[in-house]
mmCIF file of C-alpha atoms and ligand atoms in Angstrom:
data_model
loop_
_atom_site.group_PDB
_atom_site.id
_atom_site.type_symbol
_atom_site.label_atom_id
_atom_site.label_comp_id
_atom_site.label_asym_id
_atom_site.label_seq_id
_atom_site.Cartn_x
_atom_site.Cartn_y
_atom_site.Cartn_z
ATOM 1 C CA MET I 2 64.682 96.627 103.884
ATOM 2 C CA LYS I 3 61.427 96.451 102.362
ATOM 3 C CA LEU I 4 60.715 100.183 102.324
ATOM 4 C CA MET I 5 63.693 100.693 100.283
ATOM 5 C CA GLU I 6 62.946 97.550 97.897
ATOM 6 C CA ASP I 7 59.730 98.647 97.324
ATOM 7 C CA ARG I 8 61.187 102.009 96.326
ATOM 8 C CA ILE I 9 63.640 100.775 93.748
ATOM 9 C CA ARG I 10 60.677 98.737 92.756
ATOM 10 C CA LYS I 11 58.372 101.501 91.700
ATOM 11 C CA ASP I 12 61.129 104.375 90.958
ATOM 12 C CA GLY I 13 64.340 102.844 89.807
ATOM 13 C CA ILE I 14 65.445 102.593 86.040
ATOM 14 C CA ILE I 15 67.897 99.825 84.998
ATOM 15 C CA GLU I 16 70.453 100.892 82.271
ATOM 16 C CA ASP I 17 72.652 98.980 80.133
ATOM 17 C CA GLY I 18 76.007 98.331 81.888
ATOM 18 C CA ASP I 19 74.866 97.343 85.760
ATOM 19 C CA VAL I 20 73.646 100.881 86.365
ATOM 20 C CA LEU I 21 70.526 101.603 88.614
ATOM 21 C CA LYS I 22 69.318 104.919 88.223
ATOM 22 C CA VAL I 23 67.832 106.291 91.258
ATOM 23 C CA GLY I 24 67.587 109.989 90.394
ATOM 24 C CA THR I 25 64.074 110.726 91.001
ATOM 25 C CA PHE I 26 64.707 109.897 94.895
ATOM 26 C CA LEU I 27 67.903 109.340 96.149
ATOM 27 C CA ASN I 28 70.665 110.943 94.089
ATOM 28 C CA GLN I 29 69.516 114.230 92.111
ATOM 29 C CA GLN I 30 65.953 114.789 93.218
ATOM 30 C CA LEU I 31 66.293 113.910 97.229
ATOM 31 C CA ASP I 32 63.268 112.495 98.844
ATOM 32 C CA THR I 33 64.355 113.868 102.188
ATOM 33 C CA ARG I 34 61.395 112.415 104.652
ATOM 34 C CA PHE I 35 62.224 108.944 102.888
ATOM 35 C CA ILE I 36 66.247 109.582 103.228
ATOM 36 C CA ARG I 37 65.445 110.181 106.694
ATOM 37 C CA THR I 38 63.286 107.430 107.624
ATOM 38 C CA LEU I 39 66.607 105.326 106.131
ATOM 39 C CA GLY I 40 68.658 107.225 108.333
ATOM 40 C CA GLU I 41 66.820 106.308 111.280
ATOM 41 C CA GLU I 42 67.400 102.590 110.262
ATOM 42 C CA PHE I 43 70.898 103.314 109.927
ATOM 43 C CA TYR I 44 71.052 104.897 113.721
ATOM 44 C CA ARG I 45 69.134 101.698 114.900
ATOM 45 C CA LEU I 46 71.875 99.693 113.260
ATOM 46 C CA PHE I 47 74.834 101.640 114.520
ATOM 47 C CA LYS I 48 73.359 103.776 117.664
ATOM 48 C CA ASP I 49 75.552 101.737 120.263
ATOM 49 C CA GLU I 50 79.087 102.454 118.408
ATOM 50 C CA ASN I 51 79.395 106.200 119.784
ATOM 51 C CA VAL I 52 79.734 107.296 115.931
ATOM 52 C CA THR I 53 81.738 110.433 116.289
ATOM 53 C CA LYS I 54 81.838 111.392 112.511
ATOM 54 C CA ILE I 55 80.162 110.409 109.358
ATOM 55 C CA LEU I 56 82.374 109.931 106.018
ATOM 56 C CA THR I 57 81.373 110.122 102.622
ATOM 57 C CA ILE I 58 82.697 110.600 99.094
ATOM 58 C CA GLU I 59 81.262 113.468 96.756
ATOM 59 C CA ALA I 60 78.933 114.055 95.112
ATOM 60 C CA SER I 61 75.917 111.953 95.585
ATOM 61 C CA GLY I 62 76.751 110.898 98.862
ATOM 62 C CA ILE I 63 76.710 114.140 100.606
ATOM 63 C CA GLY I 64 73.182 114.891 100.569
ATOM 64 C CA LEU I 65 72.024 111.534 101.967
ATOM 65 C CA ALA I 66 75.009 111.265 104.604
ATOM 66 C CA CYS I 67 73.798 114.920 105.872
ATOM 67 C CA LEU I 68 70.062 113.423 106.167
ATOM 68 C CA CYS I 69 71.700 110.200 108.041
ATOM 69 C CA ALA I 70 73.781 112.155 110.438
ATOM 70 C CA LEU I 71 70.479 114.279 112.320
ATOM 71 C CA PRO I 72 69.673 111.178 114.659
ATOM 72 C CA PHE I 73 73.246 110.717 115.278
ATOM 73 C CA ASP I 74 74.032 114.216 116.058
ATOM 74 C CA VAL I 75 77.590 114.450 114.185
ATOM 75 C CA PRO I 76 79.144 116.003 111.676
ATOM 76 C CA VAL I 77 79.474 115.226 107.989
ATOM 77 C CA VAL I 78 82.762 115.110 106.396
ATOM 78 C CA PHE I 79 83.138 114.360 102.577
ATOM 79 C CA ALA I 80 86.273 113.163 100.723
ATOM 80 C CA LYS I 81 86.719 115.384 98.020
ATOM 81 C CA LYS I 82 87.554 113.668 94.156
ATOM 82 C CA ALA I 83 90.648 115.464 93.039
ATOM 83 C CA LYS I 84 92.012 114.963 89.687
ATOM 84 C CA SER I 85 95.949 115.027 90.713
ATOM 85 C CA ASN I 86 97.511 111.614 92.030
ATOM 86 C CA ASN I 87 100.532 113.589 93.770
ATOM 87 C CA MET I 88 98.848 115.749 96.163
ATOM 88 C CA THR I 89 100.901 116.599 99.376
ATOM 89 C CA GLY I 90 100.272 118.819 102.566
ATOM 90 C CA GLU I 91 97.982 118.551 104.958
ATOM 91 C CA ILE I 92 95.856 115.843 103.611
ATOM 92 C CA TYR I 93 94.928 112.219 103.679
ATOM 93 C CA ALA I 94 94.574 110.730 99.921
ATOM 94 C CA SER I 95 93.458 107.517 98.346
ATOM 95 C CA SER I 96 93.177 106.579 94.906
ATOM 96 C CA VAL I 97 89.548 105.526 93.903
ATOM 97 C CA HIS I 98 88.304 104.178 90.428
ATOM 98 C CA SER I 99 84.475 105.867 89.651
ATOM 99 C CA PHE I 100 82.198 102.435 88.559
ATOM 100 C CA THR I 101 79.633 104.913 86.952
ATOM 101 C CA HIS I 102 82.172 107.372 85.048
ATOM 102 C CA GLY I 103 85.204 105.011 84.579
ATOM 103 C CA THR I 104 87.465 107.504 85.599
ATOM 104 C CA ASP I 105 90.181 107.691 88.063
ATOM 105 C CA HIS I 106 90.277 110.336 91.149
ATOM 106 C CA THR I 107 92.293 111.123 94.284
ATOM 107 C CA ALA I 108 89.843 110.994 97.220
ATOM 108 C CA VAL I 109 91.122 113.559 99.551
ATOM 109 C CA ILE I 110 90.347 115.202 103.134
ATOM 110 C CA PRO I 111 92.101 117.480 104.923
ATOM 111 C CA LYS I 112 94.061 116.077 108.199
ATOM 112 C CA ILE I 113 92.439 117.699 110.575
ATOM 113 C CA MET I 114 89.028 116.448 109.722
ATOM 114 C CA LEU I 115 89.855 113.042 111.126
ATOM 115 C CA SER I 116 91.655 111.851 114.122
ATOM 116 C CA PRO I 117 92.341 108.954 116.075
ATOM 117 C CA GLU I 118 89.954 109.535 118.520
ATOM 118 C CA ASP I 119 87.221 109.295 115.783
ATOM 119 C CA ARG I 120 84.744 106.391 115.179
ATOM 120 C CA VAL I 121 83.515 106.654 111.958
ATOM 121 C CA LEU I 122 80.412 105.542 110.115
ATOM 122 C CA LEU I 123 80.781 105.409 106.559
ATOM 123 C CA ILE I 124 77.877 106.119 103.959
ATOM 124 C CA ASP I 125 77.349 105.731 100.386
ATOM 125 C CA ASP I 126 74.550 105.336 98.141
ATOM 126 C CA PHE I 127 75.742 102.310 96.297
ATOM 127 C CA LEU I 128 78.192 99.502 96.773
ATOM 128 C CA ALA I 129 79.160 97.685 93.467
ATOM 129 C CA ARG I 130 82.763 96.682 93.187
ATOM 130 C CA GLY I 131 83.950 98.231 96.629
ATOM 131 C CA GLN I 132 86.378 101.198 95.083
ATOM 132 C CA ALA I 133 84.619 104.057 97.009
ATOM 133 C CA LEU I 134 84.350 102.255 100.385
ATOM 134 C CA HIS I 135 87.779 101.039 100.104
ATOM 135 C CA ALA I 136 89.470 104.892 99.837
ATOM 136 C CA LEU I 137 87.155 105.981 102.537
ATOM 137 C CA ILE I 138 88.377 102.913 104.686
ATOM 138 C CA ASP I 139 92.017 103.844 103.731
ATOM 139 C CA LEU I 140 91.154 107.641 104.884
ATOM 140 C CA CYS I 141 90.555 106.543 108.270
ATOM 141 C CA GLU I 142 93.271 104.003 108.538
ATOM 142 C CA GLN I 143 95.563 106.623 107.333
ATOM 143 C CA ALA I 144 94.054 109.022 110.222
ATOM 144 C CA GLY I 145 94.100 105.927 112.822
ATOM 145 C CA ALA I 146 90.405 106.488 113.076
ATOM 146 C CA THR I 147 87.935 103.424 114.294
ATOM 147 C CA ILE I 148 85.766 102.383 111.629
ATOM 148 C CA VAL I 149 82.442 101.117 113.208
ATOM 149 C CA GLY I 150 81.138 99.975 110.065
ATOM 150 C CA ALA I 151 79.607 101.249 106.763
ATOM 151 C CA GLY I 152 75.778 102.190 105.715
ATOM 152 C CA VAL I 153 75.186 101.377 102.485
ATOM 153 C CA PHE I 154 71.610 102.237 100.473
ATOM 154 C CA VAL I 155 72.238 99.709 97.491
ATOM 155 C CA GLU I 156 74.660 96.932 97.570
ATOM 156 C CA LYS I 157 74.839 94.991 94.108
ATOM 157 C CA THR I 158 76.000 92.106 95.980
ATOM 158 C CA TYR I 159 76.782 90.365 92.517
ATOM 159 C CA GLN I 160 79.566 93.200 91.805
ATOM 160 C CA GLY I 161 81.462 91.503 94.528
ATOM 161 C CA GLY I 162 82.696 94.984 96.474
ATOM 162 C CA GLY I 163 80.598 94.017 99.676
ATOM 163 C CA ALA I 164 82.517 90.699 100.065
ATOM 164 C CA GLU I 165 85.667 92.530 99.901
ATOM 165 C CA VAL I 166 84.962 94.899 102.095
ATOM 166 C CA ARG I 167 83.604 92.506 104.597
ATOM 167 C CA GLY I 168 86.680 90.581 104.089
ATOM 168 C CA ARG I 169 88.513 93.681 105.555
ATOM 169 C CA GLY I 170 87.119 93.202 108.761
ATOM 170 C CA VAL I 171 84.361 96.074 107.983
ATOM 171 C CA ARG I 172 80.674 95.723 109.100
ATOM 172 C CA VAL I 173 78.569 96.574 106.227
ATOM 173 C CA GLU I 174 74.853 97.273 106.531
ATOM 174 C CA SER I 175 73.025 97.513 103.287
ATOM 175 C CA LEU I 176 69.259 98.374 103.107
ATOM 176 C CA ALA I 177 68.623 96.640 99.891
ATOM 177 C CA LYS I 178 70.603 93.768 98.377
ATOM 178 C CA ILE I 179 70.281 93.019 94.653
ATOM 179 C CA LYS I 180 71.407 89.640 93.731
ATOM 180 C CA SER I 181 70.992 90.396 89.769
ATOM 181 C CA MET I 182 69.725 92.766 87.841
ATOM 182 C CA SER I 183 69.345 93.055 83.812
ATOM 183 C CA VAL I 184 67.303 95.357 81.711
ATOM 184 C CA GLU I 185 65.295 92.146 80.572
ATOM 185 C CA ASP I 186 64.745 90.277 83.589
ATOM 186 C CA GLY I 187 64.621 93.358 86.008
ATOM 187 C CA ILE I 188 65.774 93.212 89.934
ATOM 188 C CA GLU I 189 66.149 90.410 92.141
ATOM 189 C CA PHE I 190 67.019 90.804 95.914
ATOM 190 C CA CYS I 191 68.596 88.654 97.914
ATOM 191 C CA ASP I 192 66.595 86.894 100.768
HETATM 192 P P1 5GP X 205 82.268 100.983 93.816
HETATM 193 O O1 5GP X 205 83.233 102.015 94.155
HETATM 194 O O2 5GP X 205 81.668 100.178 94.921
HETATM 195 O O3 5GP X 205 82.420 100.260 92.549
HETATM 196 O O4 5GP X 205 80.947 101.680 93.254
HETATM 197 C C1 5GP X 205 80.074 102.721 94.104
HETATM 198 C C2 5GP X 205 80.046 104.288 93.614
HETATM 199 O O5 5GP X 205 79.846 104.407 92.406
HETATM 200 C C3 5GP X 205 78.958 104.511 94.341
HETATM 201 O O6 5GP X 205 79.541 106.122 95.259
HETATM 202 C C4 5GP X 205 78.145 105.390 93.407
HETATM 203 O O7 5GP X 205 77.714 107.019 93.425
HETATM 204 C C5 5GP X 205 78.429 104.622 92.148
HETATM 205 N N1 5GP X 205 77.417 103.443 91.765
HETATM 206 C C6 5GP X 205 77.695 102.203 91.745
HETATM 207 N N2 5GP X 205 76.741 101.445 90.904
HETATM 208 C C7 5GP X 205 75.631 102.558 90.634
HETATM 209 C C8 5GP X 205 74.552 102.240 90.463
HETATM 210 O O8 5GP X 205 74.083 100.970 90.301
HETATM 211 N N3 5GP X 205 73.897 103.190 89.974
HETATM 212 C C9 5GP X 205 74.134 104.842 90.480
HETATM 213 N N4 5GP X 205 73.375 105.375 90.486
HETATM 214 N N5 5GP X 205 75.431 104.817 90.673
HETATM 215 C C10 5GP X 205 76.423 103.590 91.246
#
């Protein structure tokens, strides 16, 4: 999507370690009008899927998911990142390794928030190695919910997560797909 690529070119900052900083418009400071426009694109792509819930993971996914949920008129659920691996009780839980922080967490949601009747759209800011999406998919599978797909703002295709998630049979729609990225050579988008 040209709008997204242009904004990354203008305001994205490439850091060592394969990290694209988008803090001034997508992560820490949110350009709400811009993100709502992107949410309308996800709506155009998924409007016939009878989405009942949008699922994301804290923290950076939450604001984005809320703005994307507006045209769908559905609730947003976010998985919390808990430290403990042995949580029990009325929760669904799946382990996730954080790409940016290098730490391990357990993504958890209360069981009452997802059911087999739900048709879930996953939303996240980045798709790198796919750990975050795999965890959200696991949570949906534990609940018996249907995954209609995943809407991702930025996919770094060269990190392989998108291919893996698609390999699990999940439809992934990414607004910008980065083919390669380095501090020296800048960003190349997929065609
Ligand atoms: P994955 O789980 O697919 O390896 O990585 C996705 C998660 O890591 C996203 O939720 C996002 O928060 C973070 N992430 C991965 N790559 C980047 C990046 O280049 N920039 C930023 N800001 N976050 C990233």
